[in-house]
Amino acid sequence: MELKGRGILITGASRGLGRALALAMGRRGARLALVARREEPLTELVDALRRDGVEAHVLVGDVGDKEAIEPLVGEARALVGPIDVLINNASTLGPTPLRPLLDTECEELTRVLEVNLVGPFRLTKAVGGSMAVRGEGIVVNISSDAAVEAYPTWGSYGVAKAALDHLTRIWAAEVEGVRFWSIDPGEMDTAMHAAALPDADPATLRRPEAVAEAIVARLVDARRTSGSRFDALDGVRAEVA
Amino acid sequence: MRPAHAPRYPRDDVRLLIGPESARGQPRHARVSALTDALVPGDLVVLNDASTLPGSLEAHLVGDEPSSLELRLTGPPEGGRVRAVLFGPGDWRLDTDERPAPPTLSVGDVLQLADGAPAHVVAIDDVHPRLLELDLGPRAWRRIYRWGRPVQYRHLDEPLAMWAVQTLFAGPPWAAEMPSAGRPLSWRVLAALRQRGIAIATLTHAAGLSATGDRALDAALPLPERYRIPASTVEAIASARRSQGRVVAVGTTVVRALEDAHLIHGRLVAGEGRATLRIGPQHQLAVVDGLLTGMHAPGESHFELLEAFVPPAAAAALHEHAAHEGYLAHEFGDLALIWADPHWVEARRDSNESRPRSRCSSRRARSPWGGNDFAPGPTSHP
């Protein structure tokens, strides 16, 4: 999918992978509707993008809040036109330090599910019907190795991401004409990673900019089958990572 | 006829009254979930893909009680400017015609919205002093989405949330009120239509306000409403025609857009326009063969449009039958599928031969808005 002029909605856009995706897509002339909970870092990003001639808009909202979804999507459509790509990137780890399931309150688990699973579900519903009737559109659900491997203390987050991966598959099975992908970005040098694993050596981590470029390349060639799950850097040359 | 008191879930679990396909036929009772059975391969369903704005905004004159007034947008903002109907004090639990009249405003007056920022009155329509044009500034969309709520209805039990007033396929944020005929179309139904070889196309029409509580203003409804017909939809209609498929409009707004566009050019052309054509028993349908719509009663503005499809007596009889059978009315109510009676449609030409068909809207001459965005083209009166 050629990204120039396309309407892109990215959640969790103010930092980390979301921010890198906004910059990468902005460079290709996409029209960006950027969602984050905090206005200041988002406004800083949008100002920087606009200085570079990119059309970008600030949408402050919490994807875990049911009431926030329709106004966010509505305003996004008003500003950038039809949403052609939805990037469900906003995620919460839940309380940190991460903790075993026996030490996790049920409300903590349900909050993580609200943000990481139900939020993307609601957003996909809000844009997916229009995409399906138009016969085009891409929904990217950002996944994690924690969705596949059973890492102790990654219970809430891992469960939500595993469920999100399965949503991707079922969306794909039900809705022809729209592409649904689960993309595992790998371990990146971001604030979220530092919150989860403060002792990690940044030199061993991927740069979010490289991951974002790889994801954008996938959007443009759109060769991956709908419903598939893949590593963002799968098939990318080692030196790019 | 009783209104539905709340949005229904699943959305397709509503009744469908299928009107007769010939003058001597009988109506049939069905459900929207089985809509596919009422159509045949080669038919085309045309949807209005407008999403519903949170078009009800609290307002007050500076110095007055906050939220003492209500603005209801009649359509989307354009360049920061938006048209709205001003309502007096009261809220949705009060019938619109029971609310006290709002103050009469003048150009230059400034209303304040819930965000504490101004909305400048830049024009007053000469149709009615409650019909205003406002300048909401460069952040118009943000203000509407942050502070607006969907228009509410007195006959409902609970306030409506934004997610309750959207069709499944909603896109461009143009509708002041939900284009409600499309609400019951679930993914199950749309997928089943496609599976059966029934095509689906869309257009966007800025479905407007249904009632204002003021008789003079209500008589002027519907106001000129913006629409946009994609080239792919024009092609889908031509394709359906070629294979003797029927064109089914989902909602009166789709009829308005297609028939208006056809009338301007003498044929259906893609592009944008403003629907000003008043469709009623004097109009000869040129594009649409069937209409999926809610339950409209004689006397309501939408009912007149049904009389382009079938004689007034037949339309009234269908309504009577539905009321007797307990069908539900209004935006979350049941639907009817009304097929145009070919003899009636043909006879519209004869009834019009003695007088030229006009665009029938003296409102346009007086209003500061209206007019048409199509480039001037050939018009023809058959």
PDB file of N, CA and C in Angstrom, chain B residues 51-139:
ATOM      1  N   SER B  51     -20.479   8.906   9.167  1.00  0.00           N
ATOM      2  CA  SER B  51     -20.528   8.630  10.601  1.00  0.00           C
ATOM      3  C   SER B  51     -21.241   9.798  11.278  1.00  0.00           C
ATOM      4  N   THR B  52     -21.770   9.524  12.467  1.00  0.00           N
ATOM      5  CA  THR B  52     -22.602  10.501  13.157  1.00  0.00           C
ATOM      6  C   THR B  52     -21.750  11.375  14.052  1.00  0.00           C
ATOM      7  N   LEU B  53     -21.929  12.672  13.887  1.00  0.00           N
ATOM      8  CA  LEU B  53     -21.201  13.650  14.701  1.00  0.00           C
ATOM      9  C   LEU B  53     -21.765  13.717  16.111  1.00  0.00           C
ATOM     10  N   PRO B  54     -20.948  14.041  17.086  1.00  0.00           N
ATOM     11  CA  PRO B  54     -21.509  14.400  18.396  1.00  0.00           C
ATOM     12  C   PRO B  54     -21.987  15.836  18.298  1.00  0.00           C
ATOM     13  N   GLY B  55     -23.127  16.024  17.610  1.00  0.00           N
ATOM     14  CA  GLY B  55     -23.516  17.352  17.157  1.00  0.00           C
ATOM     15  C   GLY B  55     -24.290  18.203  18.145  1.00  0.00           C
ATOM     16  N   SER B  56     -24.513  17.701  19.359  1.00  0.00           N
ATOM     17  CA  SER B  56     -25.221  18.504  20.350  1.00  0.00           C
ATOM     18  C   SER B  56     -24.185  19.162  21.261  1.00  0.00           C
ATOM     19  N   LEU B  57     -24.169  20.488  21.253  1.00  0.00           N
ATOM     20  CA  LEU B  57     -23.172  21.241  22.024  1.00  0.00           C
ATOM     21  C   LEU B  57     -23.867  22.173  23.001  1.00  0.00           C
ATOM     22  N   GLU B  58     -23.411  22.115  24.242  1.00  0.00           N
ATOM     23  CA  GLU B  58     -23.924  23.071  25.221  1.00  0.00           C
ATOM     24  C   GLU B  58     -23.352  24.447  24.906  1.00  0.00           C
ATOM     25  N   ALA B  59     -24.161  25.474  25.129  1.00  0.00           N
ATOM     26  CA  ALA B  59     -23.708  26.827  24.819  1.00  0.00           C
ATOM     27  C   ALA B  59     -24.431  27.809  25.722  1.00  0.00           C
ATOM     28  N   HIS B  60     -23.902  29.000  25.810  1.00  0.00           N
ATOM     29  CA  HIS B  60     -24.614  30.073  26.489  1.00  0.00           C
ATOM     30  C   HIS B  60     -24.067  31.400  25.997  1.00  0.00           C
ATOM     31  N   LEU B  61     -24.879  32.428  26.183  1.00  0.00           N
ATOM     32  CA  LEU B  61     -24.392  33.770  25.877  1.00  0.00           C
ATOM     33  C   LEU B  61     -23.495  34.205  27.027  1.00  0.00           C
ATOM     34  N   VAL B  62     -22.420  34.897  26.703  1.00  0.00           N
ATOM     35  CA  VAL B  62     -21.486  35.345  27.745  1.00  0.00           C
ATOM     36  C   VAL B  62     -22.256  36.135  28.795  1.00  0.00           C
ATOM     37  N   GLY B  63     -22.059  35.761  30.058  1.00  0.00           N
ATOM     38  CA  GLY B  63     -22.764  36.435  31.139  1.00  0.00           C
ATOM     39  C   GLY B  63     -23.997  35.669  31.601  1.00  0.00           C
ATOM     40  N   ASP B  64     -24.477  34.775  30.729  1.00  0.00           N
ATOM     41  CA  ASP B  64     -25.656  33.980  31.101  1.00  0.00           C
ATOM     42  C   ASP B  64     -25.251  32.699  31.837  1.00  0.00           C
ATOM     43  N   GLU B  65     -26.235  32.001  32.290  1.00  0.00           N
ATOM     44  CA  GLU B  65     -26.075  30.696  32.916  1.00  0.00           C
ATOM     45  C   GLU B  65     -25.359  29.730  31.957  1.00  0.00           C
ATOM     46  N   PRO B  66     -24.281  29.069  32.390  1.00  0.00           N
ATOM     47  CA  PRO B  66     -23.634  28.105  31.501  1.00  0.00           C
ATOM     48  C   PRO B  66     -24.610  27.008  31.075  1.00  0.00           C
ATOM     49  N   SER B  67     -24.438  26.518  29.837  1.00  0.00           N
ATOM     50  CA  SER B  67     -25.262  25.431  29.297  1.00  0.00           C
ATOM     51  C   SER B  67     -26.742  25.778  29.286  1.00  0.00           C
ATOM     52  N   SER B  68     -27.068  27.060  29.207  1.00  0.00           N
ATOM     53  CA  SER B  68     -28.481  27.395  29.177  1.00  0.00           C
ATOM     54  C   SER B  68     -29.065  27.207  27.783  1.00  0.00           C
ATOM     55  N   LEU B  69     -28.212  27.048  26.793  1.00  0.00           N
ATOM     56  CA  LEU B  69     -28.679  26.846  25.423  1.00  0.00           C
ATOM     57  C   LEU B  69     -28.055  25.586  24.844  1.00  0.00           C
ATOM     58  N   GLU B  70     -28.607  25.129  23.757  1.00  0.00           N
ATOM     59  CA  GLU B  70     -28.034  23.970  23.065  1.00  0.00           C
ATOM     60  C   GLU B  70     -27.928  24.287  21.584  1.00  0.00           C
ATOM     61  N   LEU B  71     -26.820  23.906  21.012  1.00  0.00           N
ATOM     62  CA  LEU B  71     -26.649  23.988  19.570  1.00  0.00           C
ATOM     63  C   LEU B  71     -26.720  22.581  19.008  1.00  0.00           C
ATOM     64  N   ARG B  72     -27.447  22.400  17.934  1.00  0.00           N
ATOM     65  CA  ARG B  72     -27.411  21.122  17.228  1.00  0.00           C
ATOM     66  C   ARG B  72     -26.904  21.393  15.831  1.00  0.00           C
ATOM     67  N   LEU B  73     -25.757  20.831  15.530  1.00  0.00           N
ATOM     68  CA  LEU B  73     -25.158  21.035  14.206  1.00  0.00           C
ATOM     69  C   LEU B  73     -26.060  20.430  13.143  1.00  0.00           C
ATOM     70  N   THR B  74     -26.165  21.122  12.016  1.00  0.00           N
ATOM     71  CA  THR B  74     -26.968  20.572  10.922  1.00  0.00           C
ATOM     72  C   THR B  74     -26.094  19.797   9.944  1.00  0.00           C
ATOM     73  N   GLY B  75     -24.779  19.916  10.144  1.00  0.00           N
ATOM     74  CA  GLY B  75     -23.846  19.212   9.263  1.00  0.00           C
ATOM     75  C   GLY B  75     -22.435  19.407   9.779  1.00  0.00           C
ATOM     76  N   PRO B  76     -21.438  18.905   9.046  1.00  0.00           N
ATOM     77  CA  PRO B  76     -20.062  19.024   9.518  1.00  0.00           C
ATOM     78  C   PRO B  76     -19.518  20.439   9.323  1.00  0.00           C
ATOM     79  N   PRO B  77     -18.491  20.814  10.092  1.00  0.00           N
ATOM     80  CA  PRO B  77     -17.874  22.116   9.864  1.00  0.00           C
ATOM     81  C   PRO B  77     -17.094  22.120   8.548  1.00  0.00           C
ATOM     82  N   GLU B  78     -17.045  23.287   7.926  1.00  0.00           N
ATOM     83  CA  GLU B  78     -16.228  23.466   6.726  1.00  0.00           C
ATOM     84  C   GLU B  78     -15.406  24.722   6.942  1.00  0.00           C
ATOM     85  N   GLY B  79     -14.098  24.560   6.973  1.00  0.00           N
ATOM     86  CA  GLY B  79     -13.236  25.714   7.223  1.00  0.00           C
ATOM     87  C   GLY B  79     -13.499  26.371   8.562  1.00  0.00           C
ATOM     88  N   GLY B  80     -13.838  25.568   9.572  1.00  0.00           N
ATOM     89  CA  GLY B  80     -14.064  26.134  10.900  1.00  0.00           C
ATOM     90  C   GLY B  80     -15.475  26.654  11.116  1.00  0.00           C
ATOM     91  N   ARG B  81     -16.245  26.743  10.022  1.00  0.00           N
ATOM     92  CA  ARG B  81     -17.604  27.270  10.134  1.00  0.00           C
ATOM     93  C   ARG B  81     -18.609  26.129  10.075  1.00  0.00           C
ATOM     94  N   VAL B  82     -19.664  26.290  10.836  1.00  0.00           N
ATOM     95  CA  VAL B  82     -20.664  25.228  10.889  1.00  0.00           C
ATOM     96  C   VAL B  82     -22.052  25.842  11.076  1.00  0.00           C
ATOM     97  N   ARG B  83     -23.060  25.190  10.497  1.00  0.00           N
ATOM     98  CA  ARG B  83     -24.429  25.634  10.701  1.00  0.00           C
ATOM     99  C   ARG B  83     -25.042  24.851  11.843  1.00  0.00           C
ATOM    100  N   ALA B  84     -25.901  25.498  12.575  1.00  0.00           N
ATOM    101  CA  ALA B  84     -26.512  24.826  13.717  1.00  0.00           C
ATOM    102  C   ALA B  84     -27.876  25.432  13.989  1.00  0.00           C
ATOM    103  N   VAL B  85     -28.722  24.637  14.616  1.00  0.00           N
ATOM    104  CA  VAL B  85     -29.999  25.137  15.103  1.00  0.00           C
ATOM    105  C   VAL B  85     -29.832  25.418  16.594  1.00  0.00           C
ATOM    106  N   LEU B  86     -30.303  26.580  17.011  1.00  0.00           N
ATOM    107  CA  LEU B  86     -30.205  26.974  18.413  1.00  0.00           C
ATOM    108  C   LEU B  86     -31.458  26.520  19.158  1.00  0.00           C
ATOM    109  N   PHE B  87     -31.245  25.855  20.286  1.00  0.00           N
ATOM    110  CA  PHE B  87     -32.342  25.416  21.124  1.00  0.00           C
ATOM    111  C   PHE B  87     -32.294  26.173  22.443  1.00  0.00           C
ATOM    112  N   GLY B  88     -33.489  26.353  23.021  1.00  0.00           N
ATOM    113  CA  GLY B  88     -33.584  27.052  24.295  1.00  0.00           C
ATOM    114  C   GLY B  88     -33.271  26.133  25.463  1.00  0.00           C
ATOM    115  N   PRO B  89     -33.481  26.619  26.663  1.00  0.00           N
ATOM    116  CA  PRO B  89     -33.170  25.846  27.867  1.00  0.00           C
ATOM    117  C   PRO B  89     -33.950  24.538  27.934  1.00  0.00           C
ATOM    118  N   GLY B  90     -33.389  23.593  28.622  1.00  0.00           N
ATOM    119  CA  GLY B  90     -34.030  22.283  28.738  1.00  0.00           C
ATOM    120  C   GLY B  90     -33.080  21.244  28.225  1.00  0.00           C
ATOM    121  N   ASP B  91     -33.422  19.999  28.401  1.00  0.00           N
ATOM    122  CA  ASP B  91     -32.540  18.970  27.852  1.00  0.00           C
ATOM    123  C   ASP B  91     -33.363  17.935  27.112  1.00  0.00           C
ATOM    124  N   TRP B  92     -32.735  16.864  26.773  1.00  0.00           N
ATOM    125  CA  TRP B  92     -33.354  15.905  25.873  1.00  0.00           C
ATOM    126  C   TRP B  92     -34.574  15.228  26.464  1.00  0.00           C
ATOM    127  N   ARG B  93     -34.756  15.327  27.780  1.00  0.00           N
ATOM    128  CA  ARG B  93     -35.941  14.703  28.358  1.00  0.00           C
ATOM    129  C   ARG B  93     -37.205  15.496  28.082  1.00  0.00           C
ATOM    130  N   LEU B  94     -37.003  16.714  27.618  1.00  0.00           N
ATOM    131  CA  LEU B  94     -38.142  17.568  27.289  1.00  0.00           C
ATOM    132  C   LEU B  94     -38.348  17.462  25.776  1.00  0.00           C
ATOM    133  N   ASP B  95     -39.568  17.315  25.349  1.00  0.00           N
ATOM    134  CA  ASP B  95     -39.862  17.291  23.926  1.00  0.00           C
ATOM    135  C   ASP B  95     -39.381  18.589  23.288  1.00  0.00           C
ATOM    136  N   THR B  96     -38.844  18.484  22.068  1.00  0.00           N
ATOM    137  CA  THR B  96     -38.282  19.694  21.456  1.00  0.00           C
ATOM    138  C   THR B  96     -39.316  20.812  21.355  1.00  0.00           C
ATOM    139  N   ASP B  97     -40.582  20.447  21.119  1.00  0.00           N
ATOM    140  CA  ASP B  97     -41.547  21.541  20.998  1.00  0.00           C
ATOM    141  C   ASP B  97     -42.069  22.041  22.345  1.00  0.00           C
ATOM    142  N   GLU B  98     -41.615  21.431  23.431  1.00  0.00           N
ATOM    143  CA  GLU B  98     -41.980  21.952  24.749  1.00  0.00           C
ATOM    144  C   GLU B  98     -40.909  22.854  25.343  1.00  0.00           C
ATOM    145  N   ARG B  99     -39.751  22.917  24.684  1.00  0.00           N
ATOM    146  CA  ARG B  99     -38.677  23.739  25.240  1.00  0.00           C
ATOM    147  C   ARG B  99     -38.942  25.208  24.958  1.00  0.00           C
ATOM    148  N   PRO B 100     -38.614  26.056  25.931  1.00  0.00           N
ATOM    149  CA  PRO B 100     -38.800  27.496  25.680  1.00  0.00           C
ATOM    150  C   PRO B 100     -37.952  27.930  24.498  1.00  0.00           C
ATOM    151  N   ALA B 101     -38.413  28.951  23.810  1.00  0.00           N
ATOM    152  CA  ALA B 101     -37.664  29.438  22.655  1.00  0.00           C
ATOM    153  C   ALA B 101     -36.333  30.029  23.108  1.00  0.00           C
ATOM    154  N   PRO B 102     -35.304  29.893  22.287  1.00  0.00           N
ATOM    155  CA  PRO B 102     -34.029  30.534  22.620  1.00  0.00           C
ATOM    156  C   PRO B 102     -34.113  32.028  22.318  1.00  0.00           C
ATOM    157  N   PRO B 103     -33.156  32.820  22.806  1.00  0.00           N
ATOM    158  CA  PRO B 103     -33.141  34.238  22.452  1.00  0.00           C
ATOM    159  C   PRO B 103     -32.865  34.387  20.954  1.00  0.00           C
ATOM    160  N   THR B 104     -33.327  35.490  20.392  1.00  0.00           N
ATOM    161  CA  THR B 104     -33.031  35.757  18.985  1.00  0.00           C
ATOM    162  C   THR B 104     -31.651  36.386  18.902  1.00  0.00           C
ATOM    163  N   LEU B 105     -30.770  35.788  18.133  1.00  0.00           N
ATOM    164  CA  LEU B 105     -29.400  36.287  18.040  1.00  0.00           C
ATOM    165  C   LEU B 105     -29.207  37.121  16.787  1.00  0.00           C
ATOM    166  N   SER B 106     -28.103  37.861  16.794  1.00  0.00           N
ATOM    167  CA  SER B 106     -27.740  38.670  15.619  1.00  0.00           C
ATOM    168  C   SER B 106     -26.326  38.338  15.199  1.00  0.00           C
ATOM    169  N   VAL B 107     -26.023  38.675  13.964  1.00  0.00           N
ATOM    170  CA  VAL B 107     -24.648  38.497  13.481  1.00  0.00           C
ATOM    171  C   VAL B 107     -23.725  39.317  14.378  1.00  0.00           C
ATOM    172  N   GLY B 108     -22.636  38.694  14.819  1.00  0.00           N
ATOM    173  CA  GLY B 108     -21.713  39.376  15.719  1.00  0.00           C
ATOM    174  C   GLY B 108     -21.854  38.925  17.146  1.00  0.00           C
ATOM    175  N   ASP B 109     -23.001  38.326  17.481  1.00  0.00           N
ATOM    176  CA  ASP B 109     -23.163  37.796  18.844  1.00  0.00           C
ATOM    177  C   ASP B 109     -22.144  36.684  19.061  1.00  0.00           C
ATOM    178  N   VAL B 110     -21.793  36.489  20.318  1.00  0.00           N
ATOM    179  CA  VAL B 110     -20.814  35.459  20.645  1.00  0.00           C
ATOM    180  C   VAL B 110     -21.399  34.495  21.659  1.00  0.00           C
ATOM    181  N   LEU B 111     -21.434  33.245  21.278  1.00  0.00           N
ATOM    182  CA  LEU B 111     -21.829  32.200  22.219  1.00  0.00           C
ATOM    183  C   LEU B 111     -20.567  31.601  22.815  1.00  0.00           C
ATOM    184  N   GLN B 112     -20.686  31.082  24.021  1.00  0.00           N
ATOM    185  CA  GLN B 112     -19.559  30.383  24.633  1.00  0.00           C
ATOM    186  C   GLN B 112     -19.924  28.918  24.751  1.00  0.00           C
ATOM    187  N   LEU B 113     -18.982  28.064  24.371  1.00  0.00           N
ATOM    188  CA  LEU B 113     -19.240  26.628  24.487  1.00  0.00           C
ATOM    189  C   LEU B 113     -18.669  26.103  25.804  1.00  0.00           C
ATOM    190  N   ALA B 114     -18.853  24.815  26.038  1.00  0.00           N
ATOM    191  CA  ALA B 114     -18.439  24.219  27.307  1.00  0.00           C
ATOM    192  C   ALA B 114     -16.930  24.321  27.553  1.00  0.00           C
ATOM    193  N   ASP B 115     -16.160  24.529  26.494  1.00  0.00           N
ATOM    194  CA  ASP B 115     -14.715  24.654  26.678  1.00  0.00           C
ATOM    195  C   ASP B 115     -14.300  26.066  27.083  1.00  0.00           C
ATOM    196  N   GLY B 116     -15.294  26.957  27.245  1.00  0.00           N
ATOM    197  CA  GLY B 116     -14.987  28.331  27.649  1.00  0.00           C
ATOM    198  C   GLY B 116     -14.538  29.215  26.501  1.00  0.00           C
ATOM    199  N   ALA B 117     -14.458  28.650  25.307  1.00  0.00           N
ATOM    200  CA  ALA B 117     -14.016  29.434  24.149  1.00  0.00           C
ATOM    201  C   ALA B 117     -15.227  29.862  23.316  1.00  0.00           C
ATOM    202  N   PRO B 118     -15.050  30.905  22.488  1.00  0.00           N
ATOM    203  CA  PRO B 118     -16.196  31.470  21.796  1.00  0.00           C
ATOM    204  C   PRO B 118     -16.614  30.726  20.536  1.00  0.00           C
ATOM    205  N   ALA B 119     -17.867  30.926  20.185  1.00  0.00           N
ATOM    206  CA  ALA B 119     -18.400  30.530  18.886  1.00  0.00           C
ATOM    207  C   ALA B 119     -19.090  31.778  18.346  1.00  0.00           C
ATOM    208  N   HIS B 120     -18.530  32.356  17.281  1.00  0.00           N
ATOM    209  CA  HIS B 120     -19.053  33.630  16.766  1.00  0.00           C
ATOM    210  C   HIS B 120     -20.190  33.395  15.785  1.00  0.00           C
ATOM    211  N   VAL B 121     -21.269  34.139  15.937  1.00  0.00           N
ATOM    212  CA  VAL B 121     -22.383  34.054  15.000  1.00  0.00           C
ATOM    213  C   VAL B 121     -22.005  34.873  13.768  1.00  0.00           C
ATOM    214  N   VAL B 122     -21.828  34.203  12.631  1.00  0.00           N
ATOM    215  CA  VAL B 122     -21.403  34.922  11.427  1.00  0.00           C
ATOM    216  C   VAL B 122     -22.531  35.094  10.418  1.00  0.00           C
ATOM    217  N   ALA B 123     -23.618  34.342  10.603  1.00  0.00           N
ATOM    218  CA  ALA B 123     -24.769  34.532   9.717  1.00  0.00           C
ATOM    219  C   ALA B 123     -26.010  33.968  10.388  1.00  0.00           C
ATOM    220  N   ILE B 124     -27.145  34.541  10.026  1.00  0.00           N
ATOM    221  CA  ILE B 124     -28.446  34.015  10.451  1.00  0.00           C
ATOM    222  C   ILE B 124     -29.211  33.736   9.169  1.00  0.00           C
ATOM    223  N   ASP B 125     -29.727  32.525   9.039  1.00  0.00           N
ATOM    224  CA  ASP B 125     -30.436  32.161   7.815  1.00  0.00           C
ATOM    225  C   ASP B 125     -31.770  32.887   7.742  1.00  0.00           C
ATOM    226  N   ASP B 126     -32.127  33.391   6.567  1.00  0.00           N
ATOM    227  CA  ASP B 126     -33.433  34.066   6.522  1.00  0.00           C
ATOM    228  C   ASP B 126     -34.603  33.102   6.509  1.00  0.00           C
ATOM    229  N   VAL B 127     -34.303  31.795   6.447  1.00  0.00           N
ATOM    230  CA  VAL B 127     -35.387  30.827   6.632  1.00  0.00           C
ATOM    231  C   VAL B 127     -35.935  30.932   8.057  1.00  0.00           C
ATOM    232  N   HIS B 128     -35.034  31.094   9.012  1.00  0.00           N
ATOM    233  CA  HIS B 128     -35.468  31.074  10.406  1.00  0.00           C
ATOM    234  C   HIS B 128     -34.364  31.641  11.301  1.00  0.00           C
ATOM    235  N   PRO B 129     -34.741  32.481  12.295  1.00  0.00           N
ATOM    236  CA  PRO B 129     -33.719  33.081  13.167  1.00  0.00           C
ATOM    237  C   PRO B 129     -32.982  32.103  14.067  1.00  0.00           C
ATOM    238  N   ARG B 130     -33.487  30.865  14.190  1.00  0.00           N
ATOM    239  CA  ARG B 130     -32.763  29.887  15.014  1.00  0.00           C
ATOM    240  C   ARG B 130     -31.717  29.113  14.223  1.00  0.00           C
ATOM    241  N   LEU B 131     -31.685  29.335  12.938  1.00  0.00           N
ATOM    242  CA  LEU B 131     -30.724  28.618  12.096  1.00  0.00           C
ATOM    243  C   LEU B 131     -29.522  29.526  11.869  1.00  0.00           C
ATOM    244  N   LEU B 132     -28.422  29.184  12.538  1.00  0.00           N
ATOM    245  CA  LEU B 132     -27.244  30.059  12.588  1.00  0.00           C
ATOM    246  C   LEU B 132     -26.083  29.472  11.816  1.00  0.00           C
ATOM    247  N   GLU B 133     -25.161  30.355  11.425  1.00  0.00           N
ATOM    248  CA  GLU B 133     -23.851  29.876  10.999  1.00  0.00           C
ATOM    249  C   GLU B 133     -22.838  30.408  12.006  1.00  0.00           C
ATOM    250  N   LEU B 134     -21.997  29.517  12.514  1.00  0.00           N
ATOM    251  CA  LEU B 134     -21.044  29.867  13.563  1.00  0.00           C
ATOM    252  C   LEU B 134     -19.617  29.634  13.094  1.00  0.00           C
ATOM    253  N   ASP B 135     -18.723  30.434  13.639  1.00  0.00           N
ATOM    254  CA  ASP B 135     -17.303  30.211  13.399  1.00  0.00           C
ATOM    255  C   ASP B 135     -16.721  29.598  14.671  1.00  0.00           C
ATOM    256  N   LEU B 136     -16.294  28.353  14.581  1.00  0.00           N
ATOM    257  CA  LEU B 136     -15.728  27.673  15.750  1.00  0.00           C
ATOM    258  C   LEU B 136     -14.205  27.765  15.778  1.00  0.00           C
ATOM    259  N   GLY B 137     -13.624  28.409  14.773  1.00  0.00           N
ATOM    260  CA  GLY B 137     -12.181  28.596  14.769  1.00  0.00           C
ATOM    261  C   GLY B 137     -11.427  27.402  14.202  1.00  0.00           C
ATOM    262  N   PRO B 138     -10.080  27.489  14.229  1.00  0.00           N
ATOM    263  CA  PRO B 138      -9.262  26.448  13.605  1.00  0.00           C
ATOM    264  C   PRO B 138      -9.356  25.084  14.281  1.00  0.00           C
ATOM    265  N   ARG B 139      -9.799  25.055  15.536  1.00  0.00           N
ATOM    266  CA  ARG B 139      -9.901  23.769  16.235  1.00  0.00           C
ATOM    267  C   ARG B 139     -11.341  23.238  16.266  1.00  0.00           C
TER     268      ARG B 139
END
